[in-house]
Coordinates of C-alpha atoms in Angstrom, one line a residue:
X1 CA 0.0 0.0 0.0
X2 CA 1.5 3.6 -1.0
X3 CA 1.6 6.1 1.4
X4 CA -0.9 9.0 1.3
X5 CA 1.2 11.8 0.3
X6 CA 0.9 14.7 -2.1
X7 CA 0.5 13.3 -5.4
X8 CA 3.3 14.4 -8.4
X9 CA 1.9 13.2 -11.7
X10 CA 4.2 12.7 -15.1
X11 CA 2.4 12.6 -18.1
X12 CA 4.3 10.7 -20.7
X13 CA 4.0 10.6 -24.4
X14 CA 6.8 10.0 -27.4
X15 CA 6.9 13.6 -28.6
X16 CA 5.4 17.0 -28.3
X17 CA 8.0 18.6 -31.1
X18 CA 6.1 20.4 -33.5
X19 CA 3.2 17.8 -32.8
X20 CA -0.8 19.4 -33.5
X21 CA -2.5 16.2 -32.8
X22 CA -5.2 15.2 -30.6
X23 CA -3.2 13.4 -27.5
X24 CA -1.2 16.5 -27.0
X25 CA -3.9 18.7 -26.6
X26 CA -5.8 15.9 -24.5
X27 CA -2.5 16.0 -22.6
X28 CA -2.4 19.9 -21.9
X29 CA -6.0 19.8 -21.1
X30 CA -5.6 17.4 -18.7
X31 CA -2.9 18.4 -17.2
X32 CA -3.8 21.9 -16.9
X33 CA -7.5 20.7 -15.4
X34 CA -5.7 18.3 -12.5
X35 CA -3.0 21.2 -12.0
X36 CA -5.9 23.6 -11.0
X37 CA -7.0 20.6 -8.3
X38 CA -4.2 20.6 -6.8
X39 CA -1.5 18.3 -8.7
X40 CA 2.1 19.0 -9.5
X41 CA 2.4 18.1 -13.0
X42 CA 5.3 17.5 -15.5
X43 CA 4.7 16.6 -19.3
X44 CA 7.5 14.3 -20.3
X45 CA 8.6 13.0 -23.6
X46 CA 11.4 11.6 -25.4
X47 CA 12.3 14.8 -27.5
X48 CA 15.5 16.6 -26.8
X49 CA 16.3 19.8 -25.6
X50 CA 15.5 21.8 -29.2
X51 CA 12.0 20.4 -29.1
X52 CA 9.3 23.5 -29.1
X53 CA 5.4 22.6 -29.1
X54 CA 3.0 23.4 -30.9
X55 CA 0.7 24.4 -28.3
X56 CA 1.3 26.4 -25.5
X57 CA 2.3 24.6 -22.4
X58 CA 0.9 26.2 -19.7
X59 CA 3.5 28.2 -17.2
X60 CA 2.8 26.6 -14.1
X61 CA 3.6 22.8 -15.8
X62 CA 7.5 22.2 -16.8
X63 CA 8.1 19.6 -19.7
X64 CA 10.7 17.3 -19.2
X65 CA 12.6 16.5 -22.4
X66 CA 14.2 12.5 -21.8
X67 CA 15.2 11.8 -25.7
X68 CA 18.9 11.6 -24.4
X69 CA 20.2 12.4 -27.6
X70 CA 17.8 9.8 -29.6
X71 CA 14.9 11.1 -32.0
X72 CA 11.4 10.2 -31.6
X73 CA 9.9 7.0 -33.0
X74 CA 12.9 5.7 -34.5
X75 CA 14.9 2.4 -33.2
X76 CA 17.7 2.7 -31.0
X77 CA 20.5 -0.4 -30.5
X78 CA 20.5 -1.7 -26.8
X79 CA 22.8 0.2 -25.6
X80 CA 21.1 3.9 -26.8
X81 CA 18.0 2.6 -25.3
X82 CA 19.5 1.8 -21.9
X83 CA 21.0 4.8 -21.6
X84 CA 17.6 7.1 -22.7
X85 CA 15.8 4.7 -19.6
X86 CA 18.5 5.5 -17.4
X87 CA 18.1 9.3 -18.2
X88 CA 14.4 9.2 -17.4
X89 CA 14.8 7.1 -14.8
X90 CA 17.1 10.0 -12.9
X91 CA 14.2 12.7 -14.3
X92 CA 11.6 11.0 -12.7
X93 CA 13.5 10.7 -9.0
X94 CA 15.0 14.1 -9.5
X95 CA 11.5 15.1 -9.4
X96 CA 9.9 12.7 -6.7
X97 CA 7.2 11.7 -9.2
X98 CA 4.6 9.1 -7.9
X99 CA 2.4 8.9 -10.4
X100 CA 3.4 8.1 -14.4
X101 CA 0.8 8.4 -16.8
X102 CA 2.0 7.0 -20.1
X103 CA -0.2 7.7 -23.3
X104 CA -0.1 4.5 -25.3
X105 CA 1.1 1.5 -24.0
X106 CA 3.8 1.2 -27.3
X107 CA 6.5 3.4 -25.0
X108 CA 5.1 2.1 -22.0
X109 CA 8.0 -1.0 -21.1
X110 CA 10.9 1.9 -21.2
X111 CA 8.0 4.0 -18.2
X112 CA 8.2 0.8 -16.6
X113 CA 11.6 -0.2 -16.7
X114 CA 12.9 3.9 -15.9
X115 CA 10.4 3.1 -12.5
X116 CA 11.4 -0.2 -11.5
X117 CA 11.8 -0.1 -8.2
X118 CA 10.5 3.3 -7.2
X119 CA 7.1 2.6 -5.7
X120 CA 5.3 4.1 -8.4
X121 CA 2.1 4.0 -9.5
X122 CA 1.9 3.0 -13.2
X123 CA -1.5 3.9 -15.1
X124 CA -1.2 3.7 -19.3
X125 CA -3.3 5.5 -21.0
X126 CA -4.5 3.7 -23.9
X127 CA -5.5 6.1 -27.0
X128 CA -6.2 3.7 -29.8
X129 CA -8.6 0.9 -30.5
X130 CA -6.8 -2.3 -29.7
X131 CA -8.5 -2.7 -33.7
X132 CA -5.6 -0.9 -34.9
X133 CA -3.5 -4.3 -35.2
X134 CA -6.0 -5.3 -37.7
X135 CA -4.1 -2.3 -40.1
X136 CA -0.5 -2.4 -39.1
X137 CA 2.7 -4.7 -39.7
X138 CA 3.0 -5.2 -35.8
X139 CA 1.8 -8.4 -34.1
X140 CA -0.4 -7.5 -31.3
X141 CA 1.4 -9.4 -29.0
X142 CA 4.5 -7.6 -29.0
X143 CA 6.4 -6.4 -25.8
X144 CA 4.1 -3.0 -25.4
X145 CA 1.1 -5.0 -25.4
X146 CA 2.6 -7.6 -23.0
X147 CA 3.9 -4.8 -21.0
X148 CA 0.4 -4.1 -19.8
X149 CA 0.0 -7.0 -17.3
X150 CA 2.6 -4.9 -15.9
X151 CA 0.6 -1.7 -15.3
X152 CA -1.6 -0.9 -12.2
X153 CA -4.4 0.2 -13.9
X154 CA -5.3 1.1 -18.0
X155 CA -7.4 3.9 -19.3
X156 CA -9.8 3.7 -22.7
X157 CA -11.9 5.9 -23.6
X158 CA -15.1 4.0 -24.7
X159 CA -16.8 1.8 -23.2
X160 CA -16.4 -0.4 -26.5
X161 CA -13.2 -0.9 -26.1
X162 CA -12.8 -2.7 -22.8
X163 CA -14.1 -6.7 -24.6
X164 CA -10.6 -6.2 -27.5
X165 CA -8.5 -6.7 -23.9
X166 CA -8.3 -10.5 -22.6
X167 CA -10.1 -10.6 -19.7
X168 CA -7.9 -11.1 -16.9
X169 CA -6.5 -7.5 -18.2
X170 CA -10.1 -6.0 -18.0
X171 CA -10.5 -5.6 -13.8
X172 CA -7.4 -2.9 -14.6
X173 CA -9.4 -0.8 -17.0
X174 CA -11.0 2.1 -16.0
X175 CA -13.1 4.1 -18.9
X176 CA -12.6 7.6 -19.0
X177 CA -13.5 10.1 -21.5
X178 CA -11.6 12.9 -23.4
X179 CA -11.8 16.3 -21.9
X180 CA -14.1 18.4 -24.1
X181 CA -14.0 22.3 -24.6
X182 CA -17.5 24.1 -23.6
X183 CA -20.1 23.7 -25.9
X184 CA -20.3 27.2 -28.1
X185 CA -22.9 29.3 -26.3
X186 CA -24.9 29.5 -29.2
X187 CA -25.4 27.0 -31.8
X188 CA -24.9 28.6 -34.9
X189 CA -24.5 26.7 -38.6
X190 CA -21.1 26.2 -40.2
X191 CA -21.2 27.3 -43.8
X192 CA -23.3 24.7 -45.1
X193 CA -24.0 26.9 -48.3
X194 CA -20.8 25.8 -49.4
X195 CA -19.7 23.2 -51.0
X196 CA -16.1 22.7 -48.8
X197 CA -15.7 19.2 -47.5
X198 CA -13.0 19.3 -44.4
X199 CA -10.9 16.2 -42.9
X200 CA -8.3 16.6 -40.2
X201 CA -5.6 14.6 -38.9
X202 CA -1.7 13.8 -38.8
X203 CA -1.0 13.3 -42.4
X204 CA -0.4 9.5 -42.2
X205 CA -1.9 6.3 -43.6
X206 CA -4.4 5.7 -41.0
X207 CA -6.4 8.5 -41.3
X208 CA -6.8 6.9 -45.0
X209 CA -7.7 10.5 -46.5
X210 CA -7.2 8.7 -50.1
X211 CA -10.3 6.4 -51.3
X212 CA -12.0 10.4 -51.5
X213 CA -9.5 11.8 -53.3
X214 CA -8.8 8.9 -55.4
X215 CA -12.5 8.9 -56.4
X216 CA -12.1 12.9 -57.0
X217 CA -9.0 12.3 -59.3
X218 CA -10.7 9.4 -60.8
X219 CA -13.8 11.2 -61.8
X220 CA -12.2 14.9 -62.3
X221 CA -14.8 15.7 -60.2
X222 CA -14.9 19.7 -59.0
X223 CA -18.1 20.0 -57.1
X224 CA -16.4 19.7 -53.9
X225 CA -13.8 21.5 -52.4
X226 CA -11.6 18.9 -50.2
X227 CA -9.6 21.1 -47.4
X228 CA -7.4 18.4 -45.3
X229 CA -6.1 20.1 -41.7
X230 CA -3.0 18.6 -40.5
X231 CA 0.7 17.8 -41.0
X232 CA 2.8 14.5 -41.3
X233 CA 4.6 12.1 -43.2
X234 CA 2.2 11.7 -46.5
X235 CA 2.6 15.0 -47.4
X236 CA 5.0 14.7 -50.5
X237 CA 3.2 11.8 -51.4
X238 CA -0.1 13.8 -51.2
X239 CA 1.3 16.7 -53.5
X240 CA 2.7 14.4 -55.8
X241 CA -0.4 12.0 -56.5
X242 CA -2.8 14.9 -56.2
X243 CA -0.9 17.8 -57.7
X244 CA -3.6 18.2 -60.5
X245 CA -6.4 18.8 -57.5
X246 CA -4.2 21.0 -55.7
X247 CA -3.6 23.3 -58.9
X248 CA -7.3 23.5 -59.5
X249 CA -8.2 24.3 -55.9
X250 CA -10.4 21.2 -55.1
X251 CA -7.6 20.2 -52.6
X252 CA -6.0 22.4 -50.4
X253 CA -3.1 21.3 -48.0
X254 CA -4.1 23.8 -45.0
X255 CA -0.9 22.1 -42.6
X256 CA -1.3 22.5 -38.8
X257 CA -4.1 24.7 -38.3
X258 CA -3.9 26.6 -34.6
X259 CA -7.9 27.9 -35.1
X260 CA -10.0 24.6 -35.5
X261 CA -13.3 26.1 -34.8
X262 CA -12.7 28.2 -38.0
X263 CA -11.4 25.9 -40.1
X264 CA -14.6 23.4 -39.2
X265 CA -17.3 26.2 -39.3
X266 CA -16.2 27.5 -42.9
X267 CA -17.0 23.9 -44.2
X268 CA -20.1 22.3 -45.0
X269 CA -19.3 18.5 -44.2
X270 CA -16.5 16.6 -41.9
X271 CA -15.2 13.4 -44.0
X272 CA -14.1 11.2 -41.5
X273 CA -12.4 8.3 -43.3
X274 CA -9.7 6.7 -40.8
X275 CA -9.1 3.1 -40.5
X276 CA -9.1 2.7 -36.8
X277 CA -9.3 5.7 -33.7
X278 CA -9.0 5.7 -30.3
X279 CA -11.3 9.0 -29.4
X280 CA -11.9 10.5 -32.6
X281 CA -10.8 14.1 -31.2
X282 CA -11.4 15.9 -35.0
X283 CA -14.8 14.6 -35.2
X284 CA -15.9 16.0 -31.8
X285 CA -14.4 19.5 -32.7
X286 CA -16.6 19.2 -35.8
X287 CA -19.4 18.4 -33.6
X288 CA -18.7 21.3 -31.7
X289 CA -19.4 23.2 -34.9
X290 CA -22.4 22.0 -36.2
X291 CA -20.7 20.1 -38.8
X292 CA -22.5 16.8 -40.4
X293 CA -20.1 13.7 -40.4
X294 CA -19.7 11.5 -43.4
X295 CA -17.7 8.3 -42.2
X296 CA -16.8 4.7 -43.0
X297 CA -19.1 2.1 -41.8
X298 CA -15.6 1.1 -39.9
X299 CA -16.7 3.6 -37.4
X300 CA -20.2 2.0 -37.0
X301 CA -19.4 1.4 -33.1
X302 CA -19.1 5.5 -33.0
X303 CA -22.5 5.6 -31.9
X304 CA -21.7 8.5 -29.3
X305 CA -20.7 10.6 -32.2
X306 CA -22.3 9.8 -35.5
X307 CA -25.3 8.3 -36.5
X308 CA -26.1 7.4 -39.7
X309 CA -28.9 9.8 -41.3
X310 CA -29.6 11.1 -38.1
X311 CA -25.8 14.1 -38.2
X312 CA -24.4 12.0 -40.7
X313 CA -23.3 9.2 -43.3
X314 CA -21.9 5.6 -42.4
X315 CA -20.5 4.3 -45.6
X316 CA -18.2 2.2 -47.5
X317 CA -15.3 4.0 -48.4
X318 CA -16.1 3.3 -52.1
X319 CA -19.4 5.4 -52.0
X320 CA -18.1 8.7 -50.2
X321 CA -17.9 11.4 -53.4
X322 CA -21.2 9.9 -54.3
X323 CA -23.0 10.1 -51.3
X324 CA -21.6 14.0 -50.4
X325 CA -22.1 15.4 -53.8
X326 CA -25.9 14.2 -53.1
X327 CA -25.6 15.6 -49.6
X328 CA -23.9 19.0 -50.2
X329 CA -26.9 20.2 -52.3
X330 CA -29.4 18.9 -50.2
X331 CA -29.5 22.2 -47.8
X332 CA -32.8 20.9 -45.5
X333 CA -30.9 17.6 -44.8
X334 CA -27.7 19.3 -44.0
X335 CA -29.6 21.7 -41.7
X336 CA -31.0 19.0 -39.8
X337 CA -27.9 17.0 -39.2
X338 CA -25.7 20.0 -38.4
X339 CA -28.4 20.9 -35.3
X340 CA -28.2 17.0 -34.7
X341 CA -24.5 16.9 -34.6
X342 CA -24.7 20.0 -32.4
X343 CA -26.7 18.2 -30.0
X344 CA -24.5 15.6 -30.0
X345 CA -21.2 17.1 -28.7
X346 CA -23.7 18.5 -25.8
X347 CA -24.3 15.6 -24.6
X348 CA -20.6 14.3 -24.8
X349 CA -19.9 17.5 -22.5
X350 CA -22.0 15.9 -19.8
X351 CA -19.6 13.4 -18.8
X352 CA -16.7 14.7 -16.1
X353 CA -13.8 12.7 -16.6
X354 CA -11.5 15.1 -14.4
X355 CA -13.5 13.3 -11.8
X356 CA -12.9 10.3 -13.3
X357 CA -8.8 10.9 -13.5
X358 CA -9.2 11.8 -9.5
X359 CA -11.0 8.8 -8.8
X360 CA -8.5 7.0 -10.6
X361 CA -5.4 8.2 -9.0
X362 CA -6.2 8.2 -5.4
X363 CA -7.6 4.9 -6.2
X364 CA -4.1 3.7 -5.4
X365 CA -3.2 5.4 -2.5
X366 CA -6.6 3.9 -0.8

């Protein structure tokens, strides 16, 4: 049994360099919510000391930068990776940490190893589908997912999620939601006039932004306007195969966008294509707006978030610049699933999962 004394949380993730995704800001958010009840809190990651983020880190909560030389998600021999474990392992006494919070249990056996031995409490804080094997090269059981059995307790966000774990890994989960932003004060529609179709994301294969533009190119098709938010690997790839598109204006490459709220409510439809998620943080902004979701019947389980003709599609990939060319003109249908989708992200603001977090920490200290 731990000792009650005052908790010191390190949030752990691979890299917050330059990074606009959806665990960072989760991250902050968090962070910055348990700070205010009372927490010390560092943000760790294995970037180096020339990282900058891409949001603001607020003042009152120091990231610690453990990369020891090594970039971020790229191998290391044994000997590089010892040392990086060693470094964080001094980081996290230097700093009498007693509670690690690791975002995605991938990085998680180098948290555990670094805390061997320290009487810390271990909780990972799983942000994909376990469905996500079902799309990579990587077995599922590897040593990140075997390192699990190793953690005091696992966090998912959906309810769904909990039956992918075997079940003697399922008393450790606890289900906790994203933290949300307020819900705008007054609903008010995006530009559904238009006929701009927006998708966000880290530019990489699993948000599967091609079948849509494949079926644009395919079709030289220029009754939508395709705006894609979001930086990453694909992107030469992108202007290469797409250049035609881009020269016309039916695609535009926006990069990281800082005002998402802007971005979403000067489009007329979200295209939600990806092959797996854990919480599908760009479709909730777009809920915040108003938007109307078209996605793949992947995301079926989504039922939170999207349901199909009620603020949205749910379709097979091969049927998306059909079905929105149909659905951009139809004005009185779009009107109806923006107010829906508005609705929607209401009631996802309901939930309080910095109550959740709390119970979850002292949890171990009980």
């Amino acid at each position: 049994m731990k000792t009650n004394k005052k908790r010191v949380l390190g949030f752990v993730c691979t890299s917050f360099d330059n990074v606009a995704g959806g665990l960072e800001r989760q991250i902050i958010r968090t962070s910055e919510s348990l700070n205010l009840k009372g927490y010390k809190i560092y943000i760790i990651s294995f970037d180096n000391n020339a990282a900058t983020s891409f949001y603001q880190i607020p003042n009152q909560i120091e990231w610690l930068q453990c990369g020891n030389g090594l970039k971020p998600h790229t191998s290391a021999n044994k000997y590089q990776r010892v040392k990086q474990i060693l470094h964080l392992r001094k980081t996290i006494r230097k700093h009498k940490i007693t509670d690690l919070i690791t975002f995605h249990h991938g990085i998680f056996p180098r948290v555990f190893l670094a805390s061997l031995g320290l009487n810390i409490s271990n909780i990972v804080s799983e942000r994909n589908s376990l469905k996500n094997y079902d799309f990579i090269k990587l077995n599922k059981i590897n040593l990140g997912f075997l390192s699990l059995f190793f953690a005091d307790k696992i966090t998912v966000q959906l309810k769904s999620y909990v039956k992918d774990y075997p079940f003697f890994l399922r008393k450790k989960i606890y289900i906790i939601s994203n933290i949300l932003k307020n819900p705008v004060e007054k609903y008010k529609e995006p530009d559904l006039n238009s006929n701009k179709v927006a998708m966000a994301g880290r530019l990489c294969a699993q948000k599967n932004f091609t079948p849509l533009l494949d079926q644009i190119k395919k079709s030289n098709s220029n009754e939508i306007e395709v705006s894609i938010a979001g930086e990453g690997g694909l992107r030469s790839y992108l202007e290469k195969e797409y250049n035609e598109l881009i020269k016309n204006s039916t695609l535009i490459l926006k990069g990281n966008v800082e005002n998402i709220d802007s971005f979403f409510s000067n489009s007329a439809i979200l295209c939600f294509p990806s092959l797996w998620e854990g919480y599908p943080n760009c479709l909730v902004e777009a809920l915040r707006m108003g938007l109307p979701i078209v996605t793949s019947k992947r995301m079926k389980y989504l039922t939170e978030f999207v349901e199909n003709n009620v603020n949205g599609l749910i379709l097979d990939d091969n049927e998306f610049l059909a079905e929105i060319k149909k659905l951009v003109v139809d004005k009185d249908k779009l009107k109806y699933m923006s107010f829906q989708s508005h609705k929607k992200y209401i009631a996802l603001c309901k939930k309080n999962p910095i109550k959740d977090w709390i119970k979850l920490i002292e949890s171990n200290y009980q």
